[in-house]
Amino acid sequence: MTYKICETLCILPKTVYNLAQGPLKVKRKHLPNPHKLGIIHLFILYISEDSMANMEMEELLAVARLFKLDSRPLSCVPHGEGHINRTYCVTTEKGTRYIMQKINDHVFPDVKGLMENIEGVTEYLRRTEKDPRRVQTIVRTLEGDTYLRLESGYWRVYVFVEDSVCLQQPEDGRDFYMSAVAFGSFQNQLKDYPAETLHETIPNFHNTVIRYRNFKETLAKDPVGRAAKAQPEIAFALAREADAAVLVDRLAAGILPLKVTHNDTKLNNVMLDEKTHEPLCVIDLDTVMPGLPAYDYGDSIRFGANTAAEDEEDLDKVRFDLDRFRAYTRGFLEACPTLTQAERESLCWGAKLMTLECGVRFLTDYIDGDHYFGVHKPDHNLLRCRTQFKLVAEMEKCWDQMEEIVRSAGAAAASADDAS
Ligand code: GN1
Ligand code: MG
């Protein structure tokens, strides 16, 4: 990696520590003090040239200065692994860190509605949660708004959740259990939230039937001629089309009630305490909308019960881990004991359909020419699709065991809830 100097400063030790996290290097120079009063510590800040690619630091800092930060922003570097928004970490002169995001308004055209949802939900959660690290905190603009509209796009800032980690893979079953507690509690805490006040930021987000319809329309057009390269994946998806309706049919029949759900419950959308790995705070609230608990449960399983990364190229490494499935199921059901029997019975379908649906979405975007998900290498969306379909195939093989795990975790959680 090559580095270039981006600033030379005299700063506080905490700031140095925070700046040195991520793609920055800080070097200290001891300079002779002309007044002979000891040594002046001068820090030279280097940033990797790769991380400068998207936007120059100066432009980013100019955006950050339009928010109510605690002091002058010094650095702003890319952060996290999200596929949709551009995320940066801003560090100020006082060493305070913030998360600054450029909202993807191609994916979320109603930014005003989206920010109203986030403001509503975070304020609601804060009424019962006193620890500031446990709820995301929006930092307002100098004008007092929750976001900013500039020529470069829409921007927002959050307080950085310090002393926390965000995992791409559970380090063990306990981590995954903890993330289940976080998402199960989130679901439970919002059970009385007035769902009708939420804007539907992406209509039909987890309507798997409609996702299939979009897939088939894109396939028929094959706009960039990629369908030929994805024949096995296309056949895999089409062979399971009938499954797509299972959850939406139960919803339409009134068997499953509509709740407020997060809808994007990847492990990396929850912050855990750095030392204890206890759950702190659920993040990425862009898709909080009315939905089914099976969506939240299922999307977590899709991502976290995979033994490899979502874009792993070696499919032998991609396996559906039943122990992790068991750990997550226990945590989710313990934290959300209010689920109905029908909701509990829908959970395995949530796991399978969220995985199938995500694979179909990656495949659709691949065929469409990669307009939706951020891609970082050739065929990235096709690689992602393959891992999802491998997981679906493995779930199909152990379906009875999955159902048994959900049944017994549900019974244990219900009797613990009765006893308390
Ligand atoms: C996107 O924004 P991020 O990376 O947390 C996507 C999810 C997908 C996920 C796949 C708004 O989530 O639906 O499951 O990528 N978010 C949106 O990794 O489409
Ligand atoms: Mg995310």
XYZ file of C-alpha atoms and ligand atoms in Angstrom:
440
model
C 0.000 0.000 0.000
C 1.359 3.452 -0.781
C 0.851 6.351 1.579
C 0.977 10.086 1.158
C 1.166 12.859 3.703
C -2.192 14.494 4.254
C -1.644 16.686 7.299
C 0.986 17.732 9.805
C -0.355 18.606 13.228
C 0.164 19.091 16.925
C -2.624 17.048 18.497
C -3.811 15.216 21.598
C -2.659 11.612 22.260
C -6.289 10.346 22.065
C -6.623 11.901 18.634
C -3.431 10.191 17.516
C -4.775 6.869 18.717
C -8.100 7.313 16.939
C -6.494 8.553 13.751
C -4.171 5.586 13.653
C -7.142 3.193 13.418
C -7.995 2.369 9.819
C -6.036 3.254 6.693
C -4.036 6.010 8.386
C -0.498 6.002 9.661
C 0.715 8.544 12.166
C 4.403 9.263 12.686
C 5.797 11.398 15.469
C 8.653 13.794 14.937
C 10.629 15.308 17.780
C 11.520 18.833 16.845
C 13.857 21.088 18.801
C 11.862 23.788 20.531
C 13.324 27.235 19.832
C 12.395 28.345 23.369
C 14.233 25.338 24.870
C 11.148 24.331 26.829
C 11.376 20.679 25.947
C 10.237 18.812 22.886
C 7.376 19.656 20.561
C 5.519 16.573 19.380
C 4.648 17.014 15.797
C 2.564 14.353 14.141
C 2.570 13.662 10.475
C -0.537 11.996 9.204
C -0.292 9.667 6.224
C -3.241 8.185 4.401
C -3.217 5.239 2.020
C -3.693 6.359 -1.552
C -6.289 3.619 -2.126
C -8.608 5.055 0.465
C -8.434 8.448 -1.199
C -9.907 6.996 -4.374
C -13.563 7.832 -3.884
C -13.406 11.365 -2.764
C -10.605 13.625 -1.711
C -10.202 14.170 2.008
C -10.631 17.934 1.667
C -14.046 17.595 0.063
C -15.119 15.124 2.750
C -13.894 17.375 5.539
C -15.828 20.255 4.008
C -18.988 18.146 4.298
C -18.165 17.126 7.880
C -17.758 20.769 8.865
C -21.442 21.316 8.073
C -22.452 19.087 11.020
C -22.424 19.910 14.734
C -19.212 18.086 15.651
C -17.400 18.791 18.924
C -14.409 20.413 17.198
C -12.694 20.759 13.822
C -12.685 17.523 11.770
C -9.130 16.421 10.953
C -9.528 13.250 8.985
C -12.192 11.365 7.146
C -11.495 7.834 5.923
C -13.589 5.042 4.388
C -15.079 2.730 6.978
C -17.014 -0.566 7.107
C -18.207 -3.122 4.604
C -21.686 -1.937 3.567
C -22.773 -2.544 -0.016
C -25.131 0.405 -0.355
C -24.135 3.678 1.328
C -20.613 5.166 1.394
C -19.407 5.194 4.972
C -16.557 7.241 6.447
C -15.064 7.703 9.882
C -14.422 11.315 10.804
C -11.971 12.177 13.609
C -11.941 15.637 15.148
C -9.268 17.687 16.841
C -10.505 16.476 20.226
C -10.116 12.863 19.141
C -13.841 12.257 18.860
C -14.981 9.958 16.093
C -18.139 10.138 14.026
C -19.644 8.026 11.285
C -20.456 10.057 8.190
C -22.442 8.493 5.381
C -23.355 9.449 1.881
C -26.816 7.984 1.480
C -27.384 6.038 -1.713
C -30.385 7.896 -3.126
C -30.595 5.563 -6.112
C -31.509 2.792 -3.638
C -33.353 5.112 -1.218
C -35.044 7.835 -3.265
C -37.121 9.092 -0.301
C -34.259 10.276 1.919
C -36.567 12.547 3.931
C -38.885 9.624 4.761
C -35.925 7.395 5.537
C -34.456 9.898 8.005
C -37.889 10.429 9.592
C -38.053 6.675 10.209
C -34.596 6.613 11.790
C -35.298 9.649 13.936
C -38.632 8.176 15.069
C -37.225 4.749 15.889
C -34.067 5.965 17.661
C -36.035 8.451 19.769
C -38.517 5.720 20.668
C -35.750 3.326 21.710
C -34.015 6.028 23.735
C -37.104 6.434 25.941
C -36.438 3.052 27.511
C -32.678 2.851 26.978
C -30.533 5.212 28.989
C -27.062 4.041 27.926
C -26.167 6.273 24.928
C -24.048 3.516 23.371
C -27.126 1.318 23.036
C -28.999 3.488 20.528
C -27.641 5.157 17.414
C -27.385 8.947 17.842
C -27.927 11.243 14.894
C -25.649 14.318 14.786
C -27.558 17.252 13.363
C -26.396 19.697 10.731
C -25.471 23.265 11.677
C -29.008 24.159 10.608
C -30.473 21.556 12.964
C -31.563 19.000 10.329
C -31.022 15.250 10.426
C -29.356 15.197 7.011
C -27.843 17.468 4.435
C -28.533 17.774 0.758
C -25.549 18.947 -1.278
C -24.688 18.818 -4.955
C -22.588 15.715 -4.171
C -25.599 13.949 -2.635
C -27.288 13.342 0.704
C -25.176 13.181 3.860
C -25.740 12.254 7.498
C -23.594 11.821 10.601
C -23.880 9.541 13.632
C -21.958 9.439 16.883
C -19.320 6.677 16.655
C -20.067 3.831 19.079
C -16.706 3.678 20.904
C -15.209 0.527 22.459
C -17.306 -1.623 20.180
C -16.683 -4.133 17.430
C -18.639 -4.981 14.351
C -17.886 -8.523 13.141
C -17.918 -9.895 9.616
C -17.932 -13.446 10.975
C -18.860 -14.675 14.448
C -15.657 -15.592 16.317
C -17.669 -18.334 18.049
C -21.265 -19.416 18.703
C -21.508 -16.965 21.596
C -20.981 -13.967 19.275
C -23.758 -15.142 17.049
C -25.979 -15.756 20.073
C -25.246 -12.159 21.201
C -26.228 -10.760 17.812
C -29.459 -12.760 18.050
C -30.167 -11.182 21.428
C -29.569 -7.757 19.883
C -31.927 -8.296 16.961
C -34.514 -10.199 19.032
C -34.573 -7.370 21.602
C -34.816 -4.778 18.834
C -37.864 -6.609 17.514
C -39.332 -6.877 20.989
C -38.683 -3.246 21.949
C -40.447 -2.037 18.821
C -43.487 -4.300 19.145
C -45.773 -1.372 20.078
C -44.173 1.172 17.727
C -46.861 2.707 15.474
C -45.955 0.838 12.287
C -48.355 2.926 10.187
C -46.137 6.016 10.754
C -43.152 4.375 9.065
C -42.366 5.183 5.460
C -41.796 2.137 3.286
C -38.261 3.079 2.239
C -38.023 0.249 -0.291
C -41.472 -1.097 -1.170
C -41.718 -4.903 -1.271
C -38.185 -5.203 0.079
C -38.604 -8.812 1.222
C -41.451 -9.780 -1.069
C -39.660 -12.772 -2.543
C -42.349 -13.222 -5.231
C -41.702 -9.719 -6.536
C -37.939 -10.275 -6.315
C -38.441 -13.293 -8.594
C -40.553 -11.222 -10.966
C -37.772 -8.620 -11.239
C -35.235 -11.383 -11.762
C -37.210 -12.916 -14.625
C -37.755 -9.526 -16.279
C -34.024 -8.766 -16.135
C -33.203 -12.247 -17.387
C -35.540 -11.789 -20.364
C -33.725 -8.553 -21.287
C -30.224 -9.848 -20.484
C -29.002 -6.252 -21.004
C -25.249 -6.914 -20.880
C -25.213 -10.475 -22.202
C -24.182 -12.128 -18.928
C -26.976 -14.716 -18.615
C -24.955 -17.306 -20.568
C -22.296 -17.272 -17.858
C -24.809 -17.887 -15.063
C -26.792 -20.829 -16.404
C -26.432 -23.141 -13.365
C -27.400 -20.327 -10.991
C -30.382 -19.330 -13.150
C -31.577 -22.958 -13.179
C -31.146 -23.204 -9.395
C -33.261 -20.097 -8.842
C -36.007 -21.088 -11.263
C -36.315 -24.577 -9.732
C -37.279 -22.960 -6.397
C -39.681 -20.316 -7.644
C -42.698 -21.993 -6.012
C -41.100 -21.569 -2.562
C -40.967 -17.797 -2.985
C -44.630 -17.381 -2.028
C -44.610 -19.260 1.305
C -44.210 -16.247 3.607
C -46.145 -13.676 1.572
C -49.066 -16.120 1.305
C -49.127 -16.617 5.096
C -49.038 -12.844 5.509
C -51.879 -12.310 3.024
C -53.948 -15.031 4.740
C -53.566 -13.265 8.112
C -51.631 -16.196 9.592
C -48.571 -13.979 10.101
C -49.066 -10.435 11.462
C -47.146 -7.447 10.108
C -44.633 -6.075 12.655
C -41.903 -3.437 12.704
C -38.728 -5.156 11.559
C -35.152 -4.174 10.729
C -34.963 -6.133 7.464
C -31.166 -6.084 7.077
C -29.943 -8.071 10.060
C -26.449 -9.034 8.968
C -24.004 -9.609 11.775
C -22.140 -6.469 10.715
C -25.255 -4.400 11.405
C -24.905 -4.908 15.147
C -22.243 -3.409 17.402
C -20.894 -5.587 20.213
C -18.920 -4.423 23.235
C -15.243 -4.688 22.349
C -14.268 -6.542 25.531
C -17.276 -8.637 26.467
C -18.906 -9.008 23.018
C -22.248 -8.271 24.733
C -24.711 -6.619 22.338
C -24.727 -2.833 22.288
C -26.638 -1.381 19.442
C -28.347 -2.298 16.201
C -27.219 -0.088 13.297
C -28.097 0.480 9.628
C -31.730 1.393 10.244
C -32.411 2.411 6.629
C -34.717 -0.514 6.029
C -36.709 -0.431 9.283
C -40.210 -0.983 7.924
C -43.274 -3.089 8.541
C -42.273 -6.716 7.890
C -42.150 -10.212 9.352
C -39.914 -11.394 12.223
C -38.976 -14.298 9.926
C -37.241 -11.763 7.670
C -34.994 -10.522 10.482
C -34.293 -13.970 11.833
C -33.709 -15.356 8.335
C -31.387 -12.629 7.115
C -29.176 -13.090 10.181
C -28.983 -16.835 9.578
C -28.169 -16.268 5.908
C -25.123 -14.210 6.781
C -23.919 -15.552 10.121
C -24.535 -19.302 9.851
C -22.311 -19.293 6.763
C -18.839 -20.620 7.638
C -17.287 -18.330 5.018
C -17.640 -14.798 3.706
C -20.633 -13.772 1.624
C -18.352 -13.493 -1.416
C -16.073 -16.510 -0.783
C -14.820 -17.890 -4.089
C -13.971 -21.359 -2.782
C -17.392 -22.920 -2.326
C -15.912 -25.819 -0.344
C -15.425 -23.338 2.471
C -19.068 -22.267 2.369
C -21.128 -24.406 4.712
C -24.321 -23.957 6.650
C -23.345 -24.337 10.310
C -26.116 -25.963 12.363
C -24.423 -25.126 15.680
C -24.464 -21.453 14.825
C -28.069 -21.855 13.660
C -28.927 -23.333 17.064
C -27.116 -20.540 18.958
C -28.871 -17.784 17.003
C -32.284 -19.427 17.318
C -31.919 -19.664 21.087
C -30.851 -16.006 21.424
C -33.581 -14.663 19.138
C -36.389 -16.598 20.804
C -35.188 -15.781 24.328
C -35.001 -12.067 23.534
C -38.320 -12.004 21.712
C -40.669 -14.276 23.664
C -43.732 -12.502 22.264
C -43.625 -14.319 18.918
C -46.773 -16.286 18.116
C -46.657 -19.991 17.338
C -47.245 -19.237 13.646
C -44.337 -16.791 13.709
C -42.071 -19.387 15.283
C -43.178 -21.896 12.663
C -42.224 -19.420 9.937
C -38.610 -19.016 11.063
C -37.019 -21.834 9.043
C -38.747 -20.497 5.977
C -37.324 -17.092 6.830
C -33.820 -18.593 6.844
C -34.265 -20.342 3.532
C -36.161 -17.594 1.733
C -33.943 -14.711 2.859
C -30.939 -16.678 1.585
C -32.614 -17.656 -1.677
C -33.936 -14.112 -2.151
C -30.541 -12.540 -1.518
C -28.958 -14.943 -4.006
C -31.640 -14.033 -6.551
C -30.991 -10.325 -5.929
C -27.223 -10.763 -6.441
C -27.924 -12.771 -9.593
C -30.361 -10.153 -10.904
C -27.832 -7.395 -10.312
C -25.133 -9.455 -12.004
C -27.293 -9.973 -15.100
C -28.317 -6.311 -15.019
C -24.685 -5.106 -15.071
C -24.054 -4.371 -11.344
C -26.117 -1.260 -10.722
C -27.294 -1.965 -7.176
C -24.707 -3.615 -4.925
C -21.216 -2.163 -4.712
C -18.781 -4.504 -6.522
C -15.036 -4.723 -5.963
C -13.935 -7.441 -8.379
C -15.048 -9.086 -11.642
C -18.185 -11.227 -11.297
C -18.526 -10.124 -7.671
C -22.318 -10.416 -7.665
C -22.179 -13.849 -9.293
C -19.726 -15.040 -6.624
C -22.041 -13.730 -3.919
C -25.000 -15.449 -5.544
C -23.138 -18.790 -5.559
C -22.478 -18.706 -1.800
C -26.134 -18.000 -1.117
C -27.330 -20.858 -3.308
C -24.832 -23.250 -1.731
C -26.305 -22.372 1.679
C -29.860 -22.892 0.412
C -28.910 -26.339 -0.888
C -27.387 -27.237 2.491
C -30.435 -25.995 4.390
C -32.634 -28.170 2.238
C -30.584 -31.206 3.306
C -30.994 -30.564 7.018
C -34.471 -29.043 7.004
C -35.923 -31.481 9.558
C -33.107 -30.787 12.009
C -33.595 -27.040 11.574
C -37.295 -27.352 12.349
C -36.551 -29.450 15.411
C -34.027 -26.881 16.690
C -36.586 -24.072 16.330
C -39.282 -26.165 18.028
C -37.185 -27.033 21.050
C -35.692 -23.513 21.411
C -39.236 -22.100 21.207
C -40.468 -24.447 23.930
C -37.481 -23.621 26.179
C -37.931 -19.862 25.696
C -41.679 -20.091 26.383
C -41.174 -22.033 29.644
C -38.415 -19.614 30.775
C -40.781 -16.719 30.029
C -43.632 -18.382 32.010
C -41.304 -18.928 34.960
C -40.149 -15.277 35.041
C -27.134 -4.679 1.617
O -26.223 -2.066 3.212
P -25.809 -3.447 3.599
O -24.530 -3.841 2.981
O -25.877 -3.629 5.118
C -28.618 -4.791 1.304
C -29.218 -5.989 2.003
C -28.497 -7.254 1.567
C -27.013 -7.082 1.863
C -26.224 -8.253 1.346
C -30.755 -1.691 1.380
O -26.946 -4.422 2.996
O -30.579 -6.111 1.679
O -28.993 -8.365 2.237
O -26.481 -5.882 1.267
N -29.292 -3.558 1.707
C -30.174 -2.955 0.891
O -24.977 -8.244 1.942
O -30.492 -3.398 -0.202
Mg -24.855 -2.485 6.824
